[in-house]
Coordinates of C-alpha atoms in Angstrom, one line a residue:
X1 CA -4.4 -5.6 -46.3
X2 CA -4.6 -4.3 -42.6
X3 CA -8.8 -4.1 -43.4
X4 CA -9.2 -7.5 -45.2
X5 CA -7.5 -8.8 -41.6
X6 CA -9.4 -7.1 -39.7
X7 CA -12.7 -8.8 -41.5
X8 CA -11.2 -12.2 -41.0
X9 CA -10.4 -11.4 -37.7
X10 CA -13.7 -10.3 -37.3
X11 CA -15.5 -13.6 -38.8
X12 CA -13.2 -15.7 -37.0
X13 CA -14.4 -14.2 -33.4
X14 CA -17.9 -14.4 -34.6
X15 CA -17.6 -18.1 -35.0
X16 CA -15.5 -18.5 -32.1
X17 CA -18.3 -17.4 -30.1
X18 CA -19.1 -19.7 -27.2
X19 CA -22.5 -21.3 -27.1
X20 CA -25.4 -19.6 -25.6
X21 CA -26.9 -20.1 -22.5
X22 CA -30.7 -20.8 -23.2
X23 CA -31.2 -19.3 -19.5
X24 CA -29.8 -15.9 -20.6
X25 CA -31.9 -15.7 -23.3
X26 CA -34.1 -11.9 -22.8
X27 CA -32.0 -10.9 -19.9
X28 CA -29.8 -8.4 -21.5
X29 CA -30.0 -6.3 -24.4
X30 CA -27.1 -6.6 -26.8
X31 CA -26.3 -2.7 -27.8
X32 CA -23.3 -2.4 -30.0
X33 CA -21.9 1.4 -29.8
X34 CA -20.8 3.4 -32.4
X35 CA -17.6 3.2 -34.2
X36 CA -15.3 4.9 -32.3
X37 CA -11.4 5.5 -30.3
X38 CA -10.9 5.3 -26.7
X39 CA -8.3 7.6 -25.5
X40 CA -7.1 6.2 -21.8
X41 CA -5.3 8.7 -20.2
X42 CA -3.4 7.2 -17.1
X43 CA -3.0 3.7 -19.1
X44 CA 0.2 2.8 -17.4
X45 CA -1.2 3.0 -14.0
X46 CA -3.0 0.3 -11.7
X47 CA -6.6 1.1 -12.4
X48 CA -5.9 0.9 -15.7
X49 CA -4.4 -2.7 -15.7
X50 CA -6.9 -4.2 -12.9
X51 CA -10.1 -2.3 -14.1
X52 CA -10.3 -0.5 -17.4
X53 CA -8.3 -2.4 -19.5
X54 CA -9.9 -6.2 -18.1
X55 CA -13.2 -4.5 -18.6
X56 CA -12.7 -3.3 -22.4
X57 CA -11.5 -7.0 -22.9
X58 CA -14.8 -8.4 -21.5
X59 CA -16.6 -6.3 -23.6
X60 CA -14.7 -7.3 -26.6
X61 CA -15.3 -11.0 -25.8
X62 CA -18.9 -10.6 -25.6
X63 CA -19.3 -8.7 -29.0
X64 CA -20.3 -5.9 -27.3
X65 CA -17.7 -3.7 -28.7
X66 CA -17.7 -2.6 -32.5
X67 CA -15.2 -4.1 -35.0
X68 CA -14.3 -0.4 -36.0
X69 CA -12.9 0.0 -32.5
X70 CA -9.8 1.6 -31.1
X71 CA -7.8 2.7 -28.1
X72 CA -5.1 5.1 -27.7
X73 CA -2.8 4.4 -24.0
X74 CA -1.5 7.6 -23.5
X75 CA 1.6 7.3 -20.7
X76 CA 4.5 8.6 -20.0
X77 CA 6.2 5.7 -20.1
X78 CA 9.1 4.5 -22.9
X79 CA 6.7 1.8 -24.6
X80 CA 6.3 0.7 -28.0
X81 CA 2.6 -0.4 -29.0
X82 CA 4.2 -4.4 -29.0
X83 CA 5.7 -3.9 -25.8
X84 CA 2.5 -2.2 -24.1
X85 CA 0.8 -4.7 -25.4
X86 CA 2.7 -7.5 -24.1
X87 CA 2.2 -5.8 -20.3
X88 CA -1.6 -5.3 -21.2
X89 CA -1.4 -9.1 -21.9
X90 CA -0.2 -9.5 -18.4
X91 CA -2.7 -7.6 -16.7
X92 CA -5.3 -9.5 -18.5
X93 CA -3.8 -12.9 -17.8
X94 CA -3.7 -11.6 -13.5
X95 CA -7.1 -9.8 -13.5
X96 CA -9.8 -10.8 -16.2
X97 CA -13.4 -12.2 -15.0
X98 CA -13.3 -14.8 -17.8
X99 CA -10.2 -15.8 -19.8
X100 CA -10.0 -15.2 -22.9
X101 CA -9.5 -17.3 -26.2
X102 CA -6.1 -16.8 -27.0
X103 CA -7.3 -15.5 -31.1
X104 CA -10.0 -13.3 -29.3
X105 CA -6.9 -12.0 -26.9
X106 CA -4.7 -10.8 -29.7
X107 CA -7.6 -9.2 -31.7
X108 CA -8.1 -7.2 -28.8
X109 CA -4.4 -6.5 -28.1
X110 CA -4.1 -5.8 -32.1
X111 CA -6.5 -2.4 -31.3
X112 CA -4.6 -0.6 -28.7
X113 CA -1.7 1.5 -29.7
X114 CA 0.7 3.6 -27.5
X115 CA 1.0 7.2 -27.7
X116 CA 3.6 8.1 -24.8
X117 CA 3.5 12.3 -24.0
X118 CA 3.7 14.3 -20.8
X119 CA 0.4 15.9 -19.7
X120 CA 1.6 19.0 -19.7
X121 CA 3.4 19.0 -22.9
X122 CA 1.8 21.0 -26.0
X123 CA 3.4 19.0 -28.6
X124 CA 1.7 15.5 -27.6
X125 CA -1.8 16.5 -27.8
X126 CA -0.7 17.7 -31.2
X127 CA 0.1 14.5 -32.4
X128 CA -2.4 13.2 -30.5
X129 CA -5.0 15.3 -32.6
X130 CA -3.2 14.1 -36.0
X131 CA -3.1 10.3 -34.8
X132 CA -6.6 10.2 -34.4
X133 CA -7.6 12.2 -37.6
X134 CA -5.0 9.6 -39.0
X135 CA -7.3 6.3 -37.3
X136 CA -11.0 7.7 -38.4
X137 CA -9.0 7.6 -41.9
X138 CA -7.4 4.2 -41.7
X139 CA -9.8 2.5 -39.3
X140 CA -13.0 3.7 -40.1
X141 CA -13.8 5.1 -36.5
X142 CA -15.8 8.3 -38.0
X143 CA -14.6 10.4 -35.4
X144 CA -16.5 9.3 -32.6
X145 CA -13.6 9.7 -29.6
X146 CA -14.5 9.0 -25.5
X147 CA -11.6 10.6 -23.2
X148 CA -11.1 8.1 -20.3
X149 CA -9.1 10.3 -17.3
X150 CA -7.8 7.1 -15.1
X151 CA -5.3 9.8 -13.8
X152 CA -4.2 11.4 -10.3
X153 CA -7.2 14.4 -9.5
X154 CA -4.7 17.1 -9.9
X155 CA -4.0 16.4 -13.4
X156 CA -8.0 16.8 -14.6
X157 CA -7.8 20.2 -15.5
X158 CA -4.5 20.1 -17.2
X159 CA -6.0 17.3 -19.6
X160 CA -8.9 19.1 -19.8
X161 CA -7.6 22.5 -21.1
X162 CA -5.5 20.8 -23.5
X163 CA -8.0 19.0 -25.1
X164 CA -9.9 22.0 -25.5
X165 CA -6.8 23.8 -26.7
X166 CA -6.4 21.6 -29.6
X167 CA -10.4 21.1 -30.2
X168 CA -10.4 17.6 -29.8
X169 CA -13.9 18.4 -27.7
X170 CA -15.2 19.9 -30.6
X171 CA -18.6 18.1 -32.2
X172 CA -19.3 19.1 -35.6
X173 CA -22.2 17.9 -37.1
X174 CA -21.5 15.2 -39.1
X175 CA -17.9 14.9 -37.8
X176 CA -18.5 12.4 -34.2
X177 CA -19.4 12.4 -31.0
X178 CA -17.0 14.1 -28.3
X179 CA -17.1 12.7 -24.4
X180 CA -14.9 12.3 -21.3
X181 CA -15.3 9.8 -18.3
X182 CA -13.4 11.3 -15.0
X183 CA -12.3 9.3 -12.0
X184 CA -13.1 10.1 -8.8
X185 CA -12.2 11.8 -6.4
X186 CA -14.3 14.9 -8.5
X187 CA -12.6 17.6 -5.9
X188 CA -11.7 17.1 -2.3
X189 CA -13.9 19.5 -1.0
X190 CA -16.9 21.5 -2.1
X191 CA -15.1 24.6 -3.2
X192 CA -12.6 22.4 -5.3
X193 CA -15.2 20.7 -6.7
X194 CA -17.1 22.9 -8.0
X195 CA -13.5 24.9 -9.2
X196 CA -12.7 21.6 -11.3
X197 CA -16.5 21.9 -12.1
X198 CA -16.3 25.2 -13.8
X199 CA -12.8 24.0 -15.6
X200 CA -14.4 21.0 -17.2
X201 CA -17.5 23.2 -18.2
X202 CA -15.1 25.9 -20.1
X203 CA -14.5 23.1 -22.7
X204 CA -17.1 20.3 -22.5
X205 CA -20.5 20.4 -22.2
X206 CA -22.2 18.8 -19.3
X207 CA -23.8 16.4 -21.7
X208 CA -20.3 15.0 -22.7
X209 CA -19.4 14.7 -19.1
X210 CA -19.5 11.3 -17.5
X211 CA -18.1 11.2 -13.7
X212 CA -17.8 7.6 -12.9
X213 CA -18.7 6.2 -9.8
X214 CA -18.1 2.3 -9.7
X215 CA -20.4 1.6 -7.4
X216 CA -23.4 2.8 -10.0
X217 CA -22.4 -0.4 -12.4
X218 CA -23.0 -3.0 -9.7
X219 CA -26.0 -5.3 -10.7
X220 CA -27.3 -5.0 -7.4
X221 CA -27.6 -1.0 -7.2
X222 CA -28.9 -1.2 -10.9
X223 CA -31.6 -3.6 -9.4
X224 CA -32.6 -1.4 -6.6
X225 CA -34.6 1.2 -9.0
X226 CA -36.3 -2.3 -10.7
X227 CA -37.0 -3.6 -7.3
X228 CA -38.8 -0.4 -6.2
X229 CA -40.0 1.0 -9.3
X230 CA -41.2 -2.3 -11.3
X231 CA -43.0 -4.3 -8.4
X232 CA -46.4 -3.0 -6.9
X233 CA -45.5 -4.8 -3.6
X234 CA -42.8 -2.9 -2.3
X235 CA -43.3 0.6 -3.0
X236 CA -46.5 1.2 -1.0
X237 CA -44.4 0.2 2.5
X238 CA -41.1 2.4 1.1
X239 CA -42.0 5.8 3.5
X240 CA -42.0 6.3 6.9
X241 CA -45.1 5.3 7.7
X242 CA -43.9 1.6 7.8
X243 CA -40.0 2.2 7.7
X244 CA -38.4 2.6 11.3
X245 CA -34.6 2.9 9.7
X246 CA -32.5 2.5 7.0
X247 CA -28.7 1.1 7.3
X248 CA -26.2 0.9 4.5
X249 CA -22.9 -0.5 5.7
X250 CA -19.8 -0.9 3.1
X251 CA -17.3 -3.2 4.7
X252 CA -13.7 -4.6 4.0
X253 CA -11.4 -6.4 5.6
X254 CA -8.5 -5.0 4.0
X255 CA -6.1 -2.2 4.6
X256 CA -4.9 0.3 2.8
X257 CA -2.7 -1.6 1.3
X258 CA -0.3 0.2 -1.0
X259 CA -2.3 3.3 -1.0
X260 CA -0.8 4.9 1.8
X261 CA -0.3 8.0 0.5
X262 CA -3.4 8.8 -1.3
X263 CA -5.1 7.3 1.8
X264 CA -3.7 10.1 4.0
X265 CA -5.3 12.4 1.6
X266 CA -8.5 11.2 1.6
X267 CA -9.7 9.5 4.6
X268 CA -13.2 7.2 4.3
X269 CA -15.3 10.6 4.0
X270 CA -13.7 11.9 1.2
X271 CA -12.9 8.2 -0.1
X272 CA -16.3 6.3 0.6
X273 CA -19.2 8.3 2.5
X274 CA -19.4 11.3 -0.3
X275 CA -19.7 9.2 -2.6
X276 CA -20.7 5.8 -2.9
X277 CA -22.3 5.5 0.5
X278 CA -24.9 9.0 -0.7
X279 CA -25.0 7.3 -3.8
X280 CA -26.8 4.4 -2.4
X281 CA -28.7 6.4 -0.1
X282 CA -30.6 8.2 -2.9
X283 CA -31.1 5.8 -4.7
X284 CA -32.8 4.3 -2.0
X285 CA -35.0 7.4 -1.1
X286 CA -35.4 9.3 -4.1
X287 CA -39.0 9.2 -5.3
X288 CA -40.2 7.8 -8.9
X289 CA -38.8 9.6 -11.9
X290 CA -41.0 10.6 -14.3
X291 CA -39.0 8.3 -17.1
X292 CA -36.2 6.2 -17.0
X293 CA -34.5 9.2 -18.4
X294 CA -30.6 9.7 -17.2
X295 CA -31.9 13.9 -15.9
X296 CA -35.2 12.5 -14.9
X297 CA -33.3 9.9 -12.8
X298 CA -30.1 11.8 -11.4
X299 CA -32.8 14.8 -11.0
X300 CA -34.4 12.7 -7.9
X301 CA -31.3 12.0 -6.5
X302 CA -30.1 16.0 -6.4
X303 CA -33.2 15.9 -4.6
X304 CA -32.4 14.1 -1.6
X305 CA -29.5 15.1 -1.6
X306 CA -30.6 18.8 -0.8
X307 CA -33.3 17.5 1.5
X308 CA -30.2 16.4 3.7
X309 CA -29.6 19.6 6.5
X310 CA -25.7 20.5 5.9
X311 CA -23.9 19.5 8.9
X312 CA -23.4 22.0 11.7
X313 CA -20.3 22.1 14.1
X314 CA -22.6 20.1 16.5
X315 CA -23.8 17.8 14.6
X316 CA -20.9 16.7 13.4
X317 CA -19.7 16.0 16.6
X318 CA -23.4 14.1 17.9
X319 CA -24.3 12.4 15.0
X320 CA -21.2 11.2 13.1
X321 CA -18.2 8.8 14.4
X322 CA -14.5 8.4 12.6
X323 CA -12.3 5.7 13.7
X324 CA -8.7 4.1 12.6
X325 CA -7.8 0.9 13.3
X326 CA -4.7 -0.4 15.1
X327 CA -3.1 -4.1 15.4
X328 CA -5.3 -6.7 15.7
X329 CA -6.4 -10.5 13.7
X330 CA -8.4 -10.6 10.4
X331 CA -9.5 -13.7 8.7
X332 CA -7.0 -15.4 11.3
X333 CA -3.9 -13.5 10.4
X334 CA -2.0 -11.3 12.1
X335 CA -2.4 -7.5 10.7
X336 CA -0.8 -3.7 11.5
X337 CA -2.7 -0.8 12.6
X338 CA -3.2 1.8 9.8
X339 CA -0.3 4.0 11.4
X340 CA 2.5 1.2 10.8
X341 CA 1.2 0.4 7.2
X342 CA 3.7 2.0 4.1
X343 CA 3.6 5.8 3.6
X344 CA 1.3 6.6 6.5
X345 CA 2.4 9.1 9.2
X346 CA 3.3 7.6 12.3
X347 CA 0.7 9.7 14.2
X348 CA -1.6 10.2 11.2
X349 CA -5.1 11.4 12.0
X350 CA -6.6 9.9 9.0
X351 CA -9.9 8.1 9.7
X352 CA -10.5 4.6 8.2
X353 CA -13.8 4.1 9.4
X354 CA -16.9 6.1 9.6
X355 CA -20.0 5.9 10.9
X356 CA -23.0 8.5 10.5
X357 CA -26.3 9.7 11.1
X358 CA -28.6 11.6 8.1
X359 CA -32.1 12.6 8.3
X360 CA -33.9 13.7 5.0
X361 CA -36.4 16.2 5.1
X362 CA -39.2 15.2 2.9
X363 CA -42.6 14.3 3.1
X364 CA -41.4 10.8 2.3
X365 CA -38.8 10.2 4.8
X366 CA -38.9 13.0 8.0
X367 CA -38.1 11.4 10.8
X368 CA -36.3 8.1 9.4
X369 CA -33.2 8.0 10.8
X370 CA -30.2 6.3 7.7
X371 CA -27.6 5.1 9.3
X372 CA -24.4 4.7 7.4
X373 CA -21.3 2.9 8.2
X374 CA -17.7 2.1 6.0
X375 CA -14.6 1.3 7.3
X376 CA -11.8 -1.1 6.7
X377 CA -10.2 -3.6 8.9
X378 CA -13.7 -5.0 9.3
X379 CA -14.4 -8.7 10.2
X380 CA -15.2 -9.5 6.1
X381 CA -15.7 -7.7 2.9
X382 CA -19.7 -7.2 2.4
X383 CA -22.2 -4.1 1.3
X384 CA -25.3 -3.9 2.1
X385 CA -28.4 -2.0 2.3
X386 CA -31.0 -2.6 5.4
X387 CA -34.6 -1.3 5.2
X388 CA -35.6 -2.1 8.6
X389 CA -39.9 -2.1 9.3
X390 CA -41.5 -0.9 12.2
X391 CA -42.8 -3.6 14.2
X392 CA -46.8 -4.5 14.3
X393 CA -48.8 -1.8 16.2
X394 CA -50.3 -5.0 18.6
X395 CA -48.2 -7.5 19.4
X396 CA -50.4 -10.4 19.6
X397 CA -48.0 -13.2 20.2
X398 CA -46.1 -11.7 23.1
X399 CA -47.0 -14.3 24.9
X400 CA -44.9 -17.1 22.6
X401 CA -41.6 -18.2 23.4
X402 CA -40.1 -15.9 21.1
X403 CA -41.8 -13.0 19.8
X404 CA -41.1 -12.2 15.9
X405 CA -38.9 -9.7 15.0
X406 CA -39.7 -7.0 13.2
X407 CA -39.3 -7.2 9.5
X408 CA -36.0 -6.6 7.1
X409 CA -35.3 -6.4 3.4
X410 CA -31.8 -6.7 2.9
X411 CA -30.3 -5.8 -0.3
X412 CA -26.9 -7.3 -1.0
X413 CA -24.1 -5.5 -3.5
X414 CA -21.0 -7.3 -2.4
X415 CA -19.8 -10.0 -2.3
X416 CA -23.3 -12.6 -2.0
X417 CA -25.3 -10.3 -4.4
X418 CA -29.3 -11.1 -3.5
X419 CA -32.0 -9.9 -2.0
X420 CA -33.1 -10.9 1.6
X421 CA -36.5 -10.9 3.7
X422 CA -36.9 -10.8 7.1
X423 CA -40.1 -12.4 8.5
X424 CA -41.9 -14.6 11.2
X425 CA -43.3 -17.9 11.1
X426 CA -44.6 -20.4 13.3
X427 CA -42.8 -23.8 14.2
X428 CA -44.2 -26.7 12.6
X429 CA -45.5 -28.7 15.7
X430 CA -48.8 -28.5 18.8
X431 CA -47.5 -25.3 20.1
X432 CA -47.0 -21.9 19.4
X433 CA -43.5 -21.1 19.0
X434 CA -42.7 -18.2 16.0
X435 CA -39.2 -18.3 14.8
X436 CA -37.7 -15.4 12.3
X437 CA -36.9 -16.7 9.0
X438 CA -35.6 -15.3 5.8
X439 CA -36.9 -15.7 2.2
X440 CA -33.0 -15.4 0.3
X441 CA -32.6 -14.6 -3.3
X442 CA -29.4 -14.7 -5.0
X443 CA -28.4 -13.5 -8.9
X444 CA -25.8 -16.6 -9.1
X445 CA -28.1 -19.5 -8.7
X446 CA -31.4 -17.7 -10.4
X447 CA -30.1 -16.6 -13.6
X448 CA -26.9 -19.3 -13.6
X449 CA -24.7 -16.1 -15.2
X450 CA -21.6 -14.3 -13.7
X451 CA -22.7 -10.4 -13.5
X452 CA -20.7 -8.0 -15.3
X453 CA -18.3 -6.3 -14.0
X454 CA -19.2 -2.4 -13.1
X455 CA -16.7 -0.8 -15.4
X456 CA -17.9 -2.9 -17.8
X457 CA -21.5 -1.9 -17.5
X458 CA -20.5 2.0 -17.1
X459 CA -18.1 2.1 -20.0
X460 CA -20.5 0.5 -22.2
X461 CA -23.0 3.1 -20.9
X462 CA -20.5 6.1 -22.1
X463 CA -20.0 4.6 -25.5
X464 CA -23.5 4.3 -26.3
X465 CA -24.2 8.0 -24.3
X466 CA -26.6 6.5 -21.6
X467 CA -25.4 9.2 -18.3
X468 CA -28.2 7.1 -16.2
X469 CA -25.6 5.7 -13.9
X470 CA -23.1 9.2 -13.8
X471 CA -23.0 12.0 -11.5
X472 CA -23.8 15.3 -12.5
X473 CA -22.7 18.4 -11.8
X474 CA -25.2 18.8 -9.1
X475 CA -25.5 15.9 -7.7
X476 CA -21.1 16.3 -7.4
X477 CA -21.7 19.5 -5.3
X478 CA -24.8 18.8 -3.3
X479 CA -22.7 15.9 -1.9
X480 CA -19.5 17.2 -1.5
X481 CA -21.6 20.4 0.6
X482 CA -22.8 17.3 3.1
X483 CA -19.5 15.8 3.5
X484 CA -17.1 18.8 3.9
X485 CA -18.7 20.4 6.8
X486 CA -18.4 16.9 8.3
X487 CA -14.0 17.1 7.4
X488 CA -13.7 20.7 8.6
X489 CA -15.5 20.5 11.8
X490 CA -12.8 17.3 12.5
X491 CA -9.6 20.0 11.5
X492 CA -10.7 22.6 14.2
X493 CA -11.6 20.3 16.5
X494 CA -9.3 18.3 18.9
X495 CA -6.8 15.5 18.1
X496 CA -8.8 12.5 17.8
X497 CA -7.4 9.1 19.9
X498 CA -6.4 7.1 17.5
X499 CA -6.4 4.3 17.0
X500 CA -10.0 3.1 18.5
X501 CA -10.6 0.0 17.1
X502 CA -8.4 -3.0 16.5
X503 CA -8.3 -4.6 12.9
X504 CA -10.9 -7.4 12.9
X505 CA -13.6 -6.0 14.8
X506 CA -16.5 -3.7 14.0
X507 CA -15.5 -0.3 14.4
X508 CA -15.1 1.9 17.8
X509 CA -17.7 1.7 20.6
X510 CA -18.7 5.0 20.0
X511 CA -20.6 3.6 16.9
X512 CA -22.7 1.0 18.7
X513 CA -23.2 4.1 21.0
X514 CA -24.6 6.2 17.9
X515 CA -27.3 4.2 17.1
X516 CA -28.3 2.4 20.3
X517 CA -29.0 6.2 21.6
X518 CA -31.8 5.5 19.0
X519 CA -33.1 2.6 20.6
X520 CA -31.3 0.0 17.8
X521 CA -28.5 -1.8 16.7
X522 CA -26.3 -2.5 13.6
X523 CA -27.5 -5.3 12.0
X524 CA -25.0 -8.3 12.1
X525 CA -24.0 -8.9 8.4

């Protein structure tokens, strides 16, 4: 009976099927994974609710998820599967990008099923093992099973060695595909990286591995590689014979907000720069892979990551900035410095803003200074990527009012995703007078469609095993050995004086001090 519903069901969300949009016709390729089980580990907690469990219902919506398709919450929690799913219903009410039909709702609610156990306890991954065996049975799901890890850090490696305990990596052939998606923060330092590294390896392969970093899914970094790599325009100019700089800046204008505690833990290196901000910075130098391959691709990146001098003592202290902000006025309200926000020590030397200076020794790129900046309590929320061009060797119209600035191309992940250009062009009139002006494309208003969100791209990537847009093992550690010299050269060094910018403005002096010792200035986003 329960699979004759199911085929209703499944007819019934076929034909409900909104109408098509003639304008996204050949912009996306429909792939349909595998039959399989997600197991969310961590499914009581808030990324679960804002992020994975709104993006599994987006995918559902879209028919992008297959009709043999479950997921197994595993909490701690006293739930039953109706009452988890009644609170799933809640989160998807508060946080989905499109609301869903209220049939289409309750198929997807119908899938998800509570199994409540400890980490730590033996006996739940036992009868997690048999539930699953029992749903490949019942459901059809051949054993195809993706571990999601939406958990605190420290519990990776118990997760991990239990699932190896009860051989639920295992892939025999003919018997399903095995893999596991971790959160970040992978490690809080090189040495515990590449420890959690080694624990993961003793029971998956690297080829089931899938570290997640959210910032991969955006459609604007997934545009970057077509922008470079699929137009003949732009490539010829991307080296340092025509590039003067390169600044990526991640803003935001909130706080902490009620991650205090993890805050103080972190800080913006270990929270922002290690990873998304050296994400974006190789993907903006890495050279052409050789296919669009997810080694060939995340092999570039390693790369330029290693091409990056590890940070010495000194400079650490010349070429990189940390901040915190105190009291001040965002968005015309009112806000607390970082040290009076919940769970934060009261003289807490935890840096909410960084600023930073990288050279990459290639043939490509020596002597091109990237600039990167992040920091919250910032004016407005916005991520960008700057490729500033040198200016013309002659300048001919020095003599007009204003002379041209020199070129930008400004690529846009948040929240205005587009894609900017920076030129000069006379005034209409009898005169000579050259004004900058910009050539602005946005996705909104040329393709008419709301992007998808980034867990929503990079879970469908796991399920159909595309790693394009994970870390690797690698790529984990040759980041992690740029950033931690950067932290420990702040822990032996004297007590910063915090706080050193107020909330609403653009980070400490000594960051417009960084990079006009260059000669230039943060561009005004």
């Amino acid at each position: 009976m329960r699979e004759l519903r199911l085929e209703r069901t499944g007819k019934r969300r076929r034909a409900a099927q909104t109408e098509r949009n003639p304008l996204r016709e050949g912009l996306r390729l429909e792939r349909v994974p595998d039959p399989h089980v997600v197991v969310l580990f961590g499914a009581t907690g808030d990324l679960s609710h804002r992020k994975v469990f709104p993006a599994l219902a987006q995918l559902w919506r879209t028919n992008l998820l297959p009709q043999d398709w479950m997921l197994v919450a595993v909490g701690r929690r006293p739930y039953t599967d109706e009452t988890f799913r009644v609170e799933i219903g809640r989160s998807l009410a508060e946080f989905n990008r499109v609301p869903l039909d209220r049939e289409i709702e309750r198929q997807f609610l119908d899938r998800i099923v509570y199994h409540r156990g400890d980490f730590a306890d033996d006996g739940a991954y036992d009868r997690l093992a048999e539930r699953l065996d029992g749903m490949d049975r019942e459901h059809g799901t051949t054993g195809n099973r993706l571990f999601y890890l939406a958990t605190q850090s420290s519990a990776f490696p118990l997760i991990v060695g239990q699932l190896g305990r009860t051989g639920l990596d295992h892939e025999v052939h003919g018997g399903g595909w095995r893999r596991i998606v971790i959160e970040k923060p992978f490690g809080r330092d090189l040495d515990s990286a590449r420890r959690l590294n080694r624990e993961v390896g003793k029971v998956f392969r690297e080829s089931q591995v899938y570290r997640i970093d959210h910032y991969l899914g955006k459609e604007t970094v997934r545009n970057l590689m077509v922008f470079r790599f699929g137009n003949g325009i732009f490539e010829p100019l991307w080296n340092r014979r025509y590039v003067d700089h390169v600044q990526i800046t991640m803003a935001e204008s909130i706080g902490v907000e009620e991650r205090g505690s993890f805050y103080e833990e972190t800080g913006a290196t270990r929270d922002v720069v290690q990873n998304h901000l050296l994400q974006l910075l190789t993907l903006v130098a890495m050279e052409p892979p050789a296919t669009f391959e997810a080694d060939a691709l995340r092999d570039e990146k390693v790369k330029v990551l290693r091409a990056i001098p590890e940070p010495t003592r000194a400079d650490a202290a010349r070429n990189v900035v940390r901040g915190q902000y105190g009291p001040g006025w965002v968005a015309a309200q009112q806000v607390r410095g970082y040290r009076e926000e919940p769970e934060v020590d009261p003289i807490s030397e935890t840096e909410s803003f960084v600023a930073a200076r990288f050279q990459i020794d290639d043939w490509r790129w020596s002597g091109v200074p990237f600039y990167l900046r992040a920091g919250k309590r910032l004016p407005k929320r916005a991520t960008e990527i700057a490729i500033q061009f040198k200016d013309v060797p002659h300048r001919l119209f020095r003599d007009a009012a204003v002379d041209p600035e020199p070129n930008v191309l400004a690529i846009r992940i948040q929240p205005d995703e587009g894609i900017l250009l920076r030129f000069g062009s006379k005034v209409p009139g009898l005169g000579l007078d050259i004004r900058t002006v910009t050539m602005d494309f946005t996705y909104g208003s040329a393709f008419s469609v709301d992007s998808p969100d980034a867990y929503e791209t990079l879970l469908l990537d796991a399920m159909l095993g595309d790693a394009s847009l994970f870390t690797r093992e690698d790529e984990v550690e040759a980041a992690w050995a740029i950033a931690t010299p950067i932290v420990d050269s702040w822990l032996d060094g004297p007590a910063p004086e915090f706080p050193n910018y107020a909330a609403g403005t653009w980070g400490p002096e000594a960051a417009e001090t960084l990079i006009e010792r260059d000669g230039r200035r943060w561009r005004r986003i």
